[in-house]
């Protein structure tokens, strides 16, 4: 006979991570199947600065049955077509990392290989998403695969606090019980598993499975179970961030902006009701007061709140699932928000847990597989973030000199070596960042392969040039047919014009 099924799930901590887990669990297990309890304390609050996402968030919203237009209104959201990077390759340079594709694969060979043979115009000219972002335009992808707008891809910017509240309403509407309280004690059973938590008012909450969304400290996964942490700060030395919202000064742009600074980088995330701003930096190279002053001086509009300081160590738990505790969000690890992956890693953790949902036996094979999959997910994101730093040509400050010359993970070094020869990228099917993402950052920061794919070089050059010109023209017409981002926000379009 197998072990008993899970009957009680306790989520420790709210915020985006906690309420995302609660919403998915409630959707997966209809009322009465499993008792889901979420404990959060108004005394502790949430970090609430993860306001930019990547396209997989749309799949999660569909899974939860969320009406996107309603969510956009409720959270002050805007649409995100990618990230504009300023001063990363060198001071004065900028490039765009778009969602979606560059051009279209020709004769079964990646588009960028054909472009490398010609380089008659910037590769960004062949990206519908990039050109739409630069023009301040947006439309949802067309369902017609023959329509140019079918090549659109997007994510969302939203107010993280409002998004958590939106998910909370969804989850509680499907039977999740919310308890307000501060946890003061954790009891373990004879296996070392967490048996219950005690609140400051004396209440005890018992569970079979605990999900730790308690933030950087990891109340259950670390403070109780002593899981351990793998420190990545030798590759990603940023250890502080200061965040502040400011008033909007114009129509919101349909993209995030990341501007490299001497001691780190600054984000700008446009929402409908305000703009989110932050400075991620290394405390070895700038003080907290200096970083705060630099951020405030660079705001577009008037600050709307006092700056908030965050301290962190980039890395991950040595195990994401330990005993009967699964860590999500900041309790699981932290990879700085350069490519807006924080919320995605929560999503991946929740979805992976659903695919490996345990019984009370908590068998070793299941937990080991979860840890393997999430380790791979975190490390692939880590390597992509390191790429941005390492591929710089900046030599104007100690930080940039360090990251440009540092040793990098072998997994990333092999990928860069392969690209350097013939512009090739060999990606596993499960990887989050696909070929266009790697191409955008590599080319955007000045990496140029020594040669091109020999198969492409042998193809008919006149035919290739004709195909490239046709693609660029279609992109131009497609962008011209889109409404502005502001107009789409005001009146979400359901049908696209013909092009």
Coordinates of C-alpha atoms in Angstrom, one line a residue:
X1 CA 0.0 0.0 0.0
X2 CA 1.2 3.5 -0.8
X3 CA 1.4 6.4 1.6
X4 CA -1.6 8.5 2.4
X5 CA -2.5 11.4 0.1
X6 CA -1.7 15.0 0.9
X7 CA -4.8 16.5 2.6
X8 CA -3.4 19.8 4.0
X9 CA -1.1 22.3 2.2
X10 CA 0.2 25.3 4.2
X11 CA 1.7 28.2 2.3
X12 CA 3.9 30.4 4.5
X13 CA 4.0 33.9 3.1
X14 CA 1.9 35.9 0.6
X15 CA 3.1 38.2 -2.1
X16 CA 3.3 37.1 -5.7
X17 CA 4.9 33.8 -4.9
X18 CA 2.5 32.8 -2.1
X19 CA -0.7 33.8 -3.9
X20 CA 0.5 32.3 -7.3
X21 CA 1.0 29.0 -5.5
X22 CA -2.3 29.3 -3.8
X23 CA -4.1 30.1 -7.1
X24 CA -2.6 27.2 -9.0
X25 CA -3.3 24.7 -6.2
X26 CA -6.9 25.9 -5.9
X27 CA -7.3 25.5 -9.6
X28 CA -5.7 22.0 -9.6
X29 CA -7.6 20.7 -6.6
X30 CA -11.3 21.8 -6.6
X31 CA -12.9 22.7 -3.3
X32 CA -12.9 19.8 -0.9
X33 CA -10.0 18.0 -2.5
X34 CA -7.2 19.5 -0.4
X35 CA -7.3 22.1 2.3
X36 CA -5.1 25.0 1.3
X37 CA -4.1 27.6 3.9
X38 CA -2.0 30.7 3.4
X39 CA -0.4 32.5 6.3
X40 CA 0.7 36.1 5.8
X41 CA 1.5 38.9 8.2
X42 CA 0.9 42.6 7.5
X43 CA 3.8 43.3 9.9
X44 CA 6.2 41.7 7.5
X45 CA 4.9 42.9 4.1
X46 CA 6.3 41.9 0.8
X47 CA 9.2 42.9 -1.4
X48 CA 6.8 43.8 -4.3
X49 CA 9.2 45.2 -6.9
X50 CA 9.0 42.3 -9.3
X51 CA 6.9 44.2 -11.8
X52 CA 8.2 42.9 -15.2
X53 CA 7.5 39.5 -16.6
X54 CA 8.3 37.3 -19.7
X55 CA 5.9 35.6 -22.1
X56 CA 5.3 32.4 -20.1
X57 CA 3.2 34.4 -17.6
X58 CA 0.5 34.5 -20.3
X59 CA 0.2 30.7 -20.1
X60 CA -0.2 30.8 -16.3
X61 CA -2.9 33.4 -16.6
X62 CA -4.8 31.2 -19.1
X63 CA -4.3 28.2 -16.8
X64 CA -5.9 30.2 -14.0
X65 CA -8.8 31.3 -16.2
X66 CA -7.8 35.0 -15.9
X67 CA -9.3 37.5 -18.2
X68 CA -6.3 39.5 -19.4
X69 CA -8.2 42.7 -20.0
X70 CA -9.6 42.6 -16.4
X71 CA -6.2 41.8 -15.0
X72 CA -4.6 44.7 -16.9
X73 CA -7.2 47.1 -15.5
X74 CA -6.9 45.8 -12.0
X75 CA -3.1 45.9 -11.8
X76 CA -2.4 49.1 -13.8
X77 CA -0.5 46.8 -16.3
X78 CA 1.1 47.7 -19.6
X79 CA 2.3 45.4 -22.3
X80 CA 6.0 44.5 -22.6
X81 CA 7.6 43.6 -25.9
X82 CA 11.1 43.2 -24.5
X83 CA 14.0 45.1 -22.9
X84 CA 16.0 48.0 -24.1
X85 CA 19.6 47.9 -22.9
X86 CA 21.6 51.1 -22.7
X87 CA 25.4 51.3 -22.2
X88 CA 25.9 47.6 -21.6
X89 CA 28.2 46.8 -24.5
X90 CA 29.9 50.2 -24.3
X91 CA 28.9 53.6 -23.1
X92 CA 26.6 55.3 -25.7
X93 CA 25.5 52.0 -27.3
X94 CA 22.0 50.5 -27.0
X95 CA 20.2 47.5 -28.3
X96 CA 16.8 45.7 -27.8
X97 CA 16.2 42.2 -26.6
X98 CA 12.8 41.4 -28.1
X99 CA 10.3 38.6 -27.4
X100 CA 9.5 36.6 -30.5
X101 CA 11.7 36.1 -33.6
X102 CA 14.1 37.8 -35.9
X103 CA 12.8 37.3 -39.4
X104 CA 12.0 33.7 -40.2
X105 CA 14.1 30.6 -40.7
X106 CA 14.9 30.1 -44.3
X107 CA 15.5 26.7 -45.8
X108 CA 15.4 25.3 -42.3
X109 CA 18.4 27.3 -41.2
X110 CA 18.2 30.0 -38.4
X111 CA 17.5 33.4 -39.7
X112 CA 20.6 35.0 -38.1
X113 CA 22.9 32.8 -40.1
X114 CA 21.4 34.3 -43.3
X115 CA 21.7 37.8 -41.8
X116 CA 25.4 37.2 -40.9
X117 CA 26.2 36.6 -44.6
X118 CA 24.8 40.0 -45.6
X119 CA 24.7 42.5 -42.6
X120 CA 23.2 45.1 -45.0
X121 CA 21.1 46.6 -42.3
X122 CA 20.7 46.0 -38.5
X123 CA 19.2 42.7 -37.5
X124 CA 16.7 44.6 -35.5
X125 CA 15.1 45.8 -38.8
X126 CA 13.9 42.2 -39.2
X127 CA 12.2 42.0 -35.8
X128 CA 8.5 42.9 -35.8
X129 CA 8.5 43.2 -32.0
X130 CA 11.6 45.4 -31.9
X131 CA 10.2 47.8 -34.5
X132 CA 6.8 47.9 -32.7
X133 CA 8.5 48.7 -29.4
X134 CA 10.6 51.5 -31.0
X135 CA 7.4 53.0 -32.6
X136 CA 5.5 52.7 -29.4
X137 CA 2.9 50.4 -30.9
X138 CA 1.3 47.1 -29.8
X139 CA -1.2 44.5 -30.9
X140 CA -1.9 41.0 -29.6
X141 CA -0.7 38.2 -31.9
X142 CA -3.0 37.2 -34.7
X143 CA -4.5 33.7 -34.7
X144 CA -3.9 33.6 -38.5
X145 CA -0.4 32.1 -39.1
X146 CA -0.2 33.8 -42.4
X147 CA -0.7 37.3 -40.9
X148 CA 2.4 39.2 -40.0
X149 CA 1.0 39.9 -36.5
X150 CA 1.1 36.2 -35.7
X151 CA 4.8 36.9 -35.1
X152 CA 4.1 39.2 -32.2
X153 CA 5.0 38.0 -28.7
X154 CA 4.6 39.9 -25.4
X155 CA 4.6 39.8 -21.6
X156 CA 3.3 42.3 -19.0
X157 CA 4.4 45.0 -16.6
X158 CA 2.2 45.2 -13.6
X159 CA 2.0 46.5 -10.0
X160 CA 3.3 43.4 -8.1
X161 CA 1.2 44.2 -5.0
X162 CA -1.9 44.6 -7.1
X163 CA -1.2 41.4 -8.9
X164 CA -0.8 39.5 -5.7
X165 CA -4.1 40.9 -4.5
X166 CA -5.7 39.9 -7.8
X167 CA -4.4 36.3 -7.4
X168 CA -5.6 36.4 -3.7
X169 CA -9.1 37.1 -4.9
X170 CA -8.9 34.3 -7.4
X171 CA -7.6 31.8 -4.8
X172 CA -9.9 32.7 -2.0
X173 CA -12.8 32.5 -4.3
X174 CA -11.9 28.9 -5.0
X175 CA -11.6 27.9 -1.3
X176 CA -8.2 28.9 -0.1
X177 CA -8.2 30.0 3.6
X178 CA -6.1 33.0 4.4
X179 CA -4.8 33.5 8.0
X180 CA -3.3 36.8 9.2
X181 CA -0.6 36.2 11.7
X182 CA 3.1 36.1 12.4
X183 CA 4.8 32.8 12.8
X184 CA 6.9 32.5 16.0
X185 CA 7.7 28.8 16.2
X186 CA 8.0 25.7 13.9
X187 CA 7.4 22.2 15.1
X188 CA 9.0 19.1 13.4
X189 CA 8.0 15.5 13.5
X190 CA 10.2 12.4 14.1
X191 CA 11.3 12.5 10.4
X192 CA 12.5 16.0 10.7
X193 CA 9.6 17.2 8.5
X194 CA 7.7 20.3 9.4
X195 CA 4.5 19.3 11.4
X196 CA 3.0 22.7 12.2
X197 CA 3.7 26.4 12.8
X198 CA 2.7 28.5 15.7
X199 CA 1.4 32.0 15.4
X200 CA 2.1 34.9 17.8
X201 CA -1.4 34.6 19.2
X202 CA -0.9 30.9 20.0
X203 CA -2.8 29.4 17.1
X204 CA -1.2 26.3 15.6
X205 CA -1.5 25.4 11.9
X206 CA -0.7 21.9 10.9
X207 CA 0.0 20.6 7.4
X208 CA 1.2 17.7 5.3
X209 CA 3.0 19.8 2.7
X210 CA 4.5 23.2 3.4
X211 CA 5.3 25.8 0.7
X212 CA 7.9 28.3 1.9
X213 CA 7.3 31.8 0.4
X214 CA 8.7 33.6 3.4
X215 CA 11.3 35.6 1.5
X216 CA 15.1 35.8 1.6
X217 CA 15.3 34.4 5.1
X218 CA 13.6 31.1 4.2
X219 CA 11.8 30.5 7.5
X220 CA 11.1 26.8 6.8
X221 CA 13.6 25.8 4.1
X222 CA 16.6 27.4 5.8
X223 CA 16.0 28.6 9.4
X224 CA 14.3 25.3 10.3
X225 CA 15.7 22.7 7.9
X226 CA 19.2 24.2 7.4
X227 CA 19.1 23.3 3.7
X228 CA 22.1 25.5 2.7
X229 CA 22.7 28.1 0.0
X230 CA 24.9 28.1 -3.1
X231 CA 26.4 31.5 -3.5
X232 CA 26.8 32.9 -7.0
X233 CA 28.1 36.3 -6.1
X234 CA 31.6 35.6 -7.6
X235 CA 29.8 35.7 -11.0
X236 CA 27.0 38.1 -10.2
X237 CA 28.4 40.5 -7.5
X238 CA 25.4 42.8 -7.3
X239 CA 24.1 42.5 -3.7
X240 CA 21.9 45.5 -3.2
X241 CA 19.0 47.2 -4.8
X242 CA 17.1 50.4 -4.1
X243 CA 13.6 50.9 -5.6
X244 CA 11.2 53.8 -5.8
X245 CA 8.1 54.6 -7.9
X246 CA 7.8 57.9 -9.7
X247 CA 5.1 59.8 -11.5
X248 CA 4.6 59.1 -15.2
X249 CA 5.6 61.8 -17.6
X250 CA 4.2 60.5 -20.8
X251 CA 2.5 57.6 -22.5
X252 CA 3.9 54.3 -21.1
X253 CA 6.5 52.6 -23.4
X254 CA 5.8 48.9 -24.3
X255 CA 9.1 47.8 -23.0
X256 CA 11.4 47.7 -19.9
X257 CA 14.6 49.7 -19.9
X258 CA 17.9 48.7 -18.3
X259 CA 20.7 51.2 -18.2
X260 CA 24.2 50.2 -17.1
X261 CA 25.8 52.4 -14.5
X262 CA 29.4 52.4 -13.1
X263 CA 28.5 50.2 -10.1
X264 CA 25.5 48.3 -11.5
X265 CA 22.4 49.0 -13.6
X266 CA 19.1 50.9 -13.3
X267 CA 15.6 49.6 -14.3
X268 CA 12.6 51.5 -15.6
X269 CA 9.3 49.8 -15.7
X270 CA 6.3 51.8 -17.1
X271 CA 2.8 51.1 -15.6
X272 CA -0.4 52.9 -16.3
X273 CA -0.5 54.8 -13.0
X274 CA 3.3 55.3 -12.3
X275 CA 6.8 54.2 -13.3
X276 CA 8.8 51.6 -11.3
X277 CA 12.5 52.4 -10.9
X278 CA 15.4 50.7 -9.2
X279 CA 19.1 50.6 -9.0
X280 CA 20.8 47.1 -8.7
X281 CA 24.4 47.6 -7.5
X282 CA 27.4 46.1 -5.8
X283 CA 28.0 47.6 -2.4
X284 CA 31.8 47.2 -2.8
X285 CA 31.7 50.0 -5.4
X286 CA 29.1 52.4 -4.2
X287 CA 27.4 53.2 -0.9
X288 CA 23.7 52.9 -0.2
X289 CA 23.3 56.6 0.1
X290 CA 25.2 57.3 -3.2
X291 CA 23.1 54.7 -5.0
X292 CA 19.9 56.2 -3.7
X293 CA 21.0 59.7 -4.7
X294 CA 21.9 58.5 -8.2
X295 CA 18.6 56.8 -8.6
X296 CA 16.6 59.8 -7.5
X297 CA 18.5 62.1 -9.7
X298 CA 17.8 59.9 -12.8
X299 CA 14.0 59.6 -12.3
X300 CA 11.7 60.8 -15.1
X301 CA 9.1 62.3 -12.7
X302 CA 8.6 63.1 -9.1
X303 CA 9.2 60.3 -6.6
X304 CA 6.0 58.9 -5.2
X305 CA 7.4 57.1 -2.1
X306 CA 10.5 56.8 0.0
X307 CA 13.2 54.6 -1.6
X308 CA 13.3 51.0 -0.3
X309 CA 16.6 49.2 0.2
X310 CA 17.0 45.5 -0.5
X311 CA 19.9 43.3 0.4
X312 CA 20.5 39.9 -1.2
X313 CA 23.0 37.3 -2.2
X314 CA 22.6 36.0 -5.7
X315 CA 22.3 32.2 -5.7
X316 CA 20.0 29.3 -4.8
X317 CA 19.1 26.9 -2.1
X318 CA 21.1 23.7 -2.3
X319 CA 17.7 21.9 -2.4
X320 CA 14.5 23.6 -3.4
X321 CA 12.5 20.7 -1.9
X322 CA 13.7 19.4 1.4
X323 CA 11.6 16.9 3.3
X324 CA 8.0 18.2 3.1
X325 CA 9.0 21.8 2.4
X326 CA 9.1 23.3 -1.1
X327 CA 10.6 26.8 -1.4
X328 CA 9.4 29.3 -3.9
X329 CA 10.3 32.9 -4.7
X330 CA 13.0 34.5 -2.7
X331 CA 13.0 31.6 -0.3
X332 CA 14.2 29.4 -3.1
X333 CA 16.9 31.7 -4.4
X334 CA 17.6 35.0 -6.1
X335 CA 18.8 35.7 -9.6
X336 CA 18.9 39.5 -10.1
X337 CA 16.0 40.9 -12.1
X338 CA 17.9 41.9 -15.2
X339 CA 15.8 39.7 -17.6
X340 CA 12.6 39.8 -15.5
X341 CA 12.9 36.1 -14.5
X342 CA 11.9 36.3 -10.8
X343 CA 8.2 35.8 -11.3
X344 CA 8.9 33.2 -14.0
X345 CA 11.0 31.1 -11.6
X346 CA 8.1 31.1 -9.1
X347 CA 5.8 29.9 -11.9
X348 CA 8.2 27.2 -12.9
X349 CA 8.4 26.0 -9.4
X350 CA 4.7 25.8 -9.0
X351 CA 4.1 24.1 -12.3
X352 CA 6.9 21.6 -11.7
X353 CA 5.4 20.8 -8.2
X354 CA 2.1 20.1 -9.8
X355 CA 3.7 17.6 -12.2
X356 CA 5.5 15.9 -9.3
X357 CA 2.9 16.4 -6.6
X358 CA 3.7 14.0 -3.7
X359 CA 1.9 11.9 -1.2
X360 CA 2.8 11.8 2.5
X361 CA 5.6 9.4 1.8
X362 CA 7.7 12.1 0.1
X363 CA 9.7 9.5 -1.8
X364 CA 13.3 10.4 -2.6
X365 CA 13.0 10.0 -6.4
X366 CA 10.3 12.6 -6.7
X367 CA 12.0 15.2 -4.6
X368 CA 15.3 14.5 -6.4
X369 CA 13.7 15.0 -9.8
X370 CA 12.1 18.3 -8.7
X371 CA 15.5 19.5 -7.4
X372 CA 17.2 18.5 -10.6
X373 CA 14.7 20.3 -12.8
X374 CA 14.7 23.5 -10.7
X375 CA 18.5 23.5 -10.4
X376 CA 18.7 23.3 -14.2
X377 CA 16.2 26.2 -14.5
X378 CA 18.0 28.4 -12.1
X379 CA 21.4 27.7 -13.7
X380 CA 20.3 28.4 -17.2
X381 CA 18.9 31.7 -16.1
X382 CA 22.1 32.4 -14.2
X383 CA 24.3 31.8 -17.3
X384 CA 22.1 34.1 -19.5
X385 CA 22.4 36.9 -16.9
X386 CA 26.2 36.4 -16.6
X387 CA 26.4 36.8 -20.4
X388 CA 25.3 40.4 -20.2
X389 CA 28.0 41.3 -17.8
X390 CA 30.8 39.3 -19.3
X391 CA 30.3 40.4 -22.9
X392 CA 30.8 44.0 -22.0
X393 CA 33.6 46.1 -23.5
X394 CA 33.4 48.7 -20.8
X395 CA 36.6 49.4 -18.8
X396 CA 35.5 52.6 -17.0
X397 CA 35.1 51.2 -13.5
X398 CA 36.3 48.4 -11.3
X399 CA 33.0 46.5 -11.5
X400 CA 33.0 46.3 -15.3
X401 CA 36.7 45.4 -15.4
X402 CA 36.0 42.6 -13.0
X403 CA 33.0 41.1 -14.8
X404 CA 34.6 41.4 -18.2
X405 CA 37.7 39.5 -17.2
X406 CA 36.3 37.0 -14.7
X407 CA 36.1 33.2 -15.1
X408 CA 32.6 32.1 -16.1
X409 CA 30.7 28.8 -15.7
X410 CA 31.9 26.1 -18.1
X411 CA 28.4 25.7 -19.4
X412 CA 28.5 29.4 -20.6
X413 CA 32.1 29.2 -21.8
X414 CA 31.3 26.3 -24.1
X415 CA 28.3 28.1 -25.6
X416 CA 30.3 31.3 -26.3
X417 CA 33.1 29.3 -27.9
X418 CA 30.7 27.6 -30.3
X419 CA 29.1 30.9 -31.2
X420 CA 32.5 32.5 -31.8
X421 CA 33.4 30.1 -34.6
X422 CA 30.3 30.0 -36.9
X423 CA 27.6 31.8 -35.0
X424 CA 26.0 28.5 -33.9
X425 CA 23.8 28.1 -30.8
X426 CA 22.8 24.5 -29.7
X427 CA 20.0 24.8 -27.2
X428 CA 18.2 22.1 -25.2
X429 CA 14.5 21.9 -26.0
X430 CA 13.5 22.8 -22.4
X431 CA 15.6 26.0 -22.1
X432 CA 13.8 29.2 -21.3
X433 CA 15.8 31.6 -23.4
X434 CA 15.7 30.6 -27.0
X435 CA 17.9 31.4 -30.0
X436 CA 16.6 35.0 -30.6
X437 CA 17.3 36.0 -27.0
X438 CA 20.9 34.8 -27.2
X439 CA 21.4 36.4 -30.6
X440 CA 19.9 39.7 -29.4
X441 CA 22.3 40.0 -26.4
X442 CA 25.4 38.6 -28.2
X443 CA 25.1 40.8 -31.2
X444 CA 23.8 43.7 -29.2
X445 CA 26.9 43.7 -27.0
X446 CA 29.4 43.3 -29.9
X447 CA 30.0 39.6 -30.2
X448 CA 30.7 38.7 -33.8
X449 CA 31.5 35.2 -34.9
X450 CA 34.6 34.6 -37.0
X451 CA 32.6 32.9 -39.7
X452 CA 29.1 31.7 -40.7
X453 CA 27.6 28.3 -41.1
X454 CA 29.3 26.8 -44.2
X455 CA 25.9 25.5 -45.4
X456 CA 24.5 29.0 -45.5
X457 CA 27.6 30.5 -47.2
X458 CA 27.1 28.1 -50.1
X459 CA 23.5 29.1 -50.8
X460 CA 22.4 31.5 -53.6
X461 CA 23.3 35.0 -52.4
X462 CA 20.8 36.8 -54.7
X463 CA 17.9 34.7 -53.5
X464 CA 18.9 35.3 -49.9
X465 CA 19.1 39.1 -50.4
X466 CA 15.7 39.1 -52.0
X467 CA 14.2 37.1 -49.1
X468 CA 15.7 39.5 -46.5
X469 CA 14.3 42.6 -48.3
X470 CA 10.9 41.0 -48.4
X471 CA 11.0 40.3 -44.7
X472 CA 12.0 43.8 -43.8
X473 CA 9.2 45.2 -45.9
X474 CA 6.6 43.0 -44.3
X475 CA 7.9 44.0 -40.9
X476 CA 7.5 47.7 -41.8
X477 CA 3.9 47.3 -43.0
X478 CA 3.0 45.2 -40.0
X479 CA 4.2 47.9 -37.5
X480 CA 2.4 50.6 -39.4
X481 CA -0.9 48.7 -39.1
X482 CA -0.7 48.5 -35.3
X483 CA -2.4 50.9 -32.9
X484 CA -0.2 52.8 -30.5
X485 CA 0.4 51.2 -27.1
X486 CA -1.6 53.8 -25.3
X487 CA -4.5 53.4 -27.7
X488 CA -4.5 49.6 -27.3
X489 CA -4.5 50.0 -23.5
X490 CA -7.6 52.3 -23.8
X491 CA -9.4 50.1 -26.2
X492 CA -8.0 46.5 -26.4
X493 CA -8.2 45.3 -29.9
X494 CA -9.6 41.9 -30.7
X495 CA -9.1 41.9 -34.4
X496 CA -6.1 42.9 -36.4
X497 CA -6.2 45.0 -39.6
X498 CA -5.2 43.3 -42.8
X499 CA -1.6 44.0 -44.0

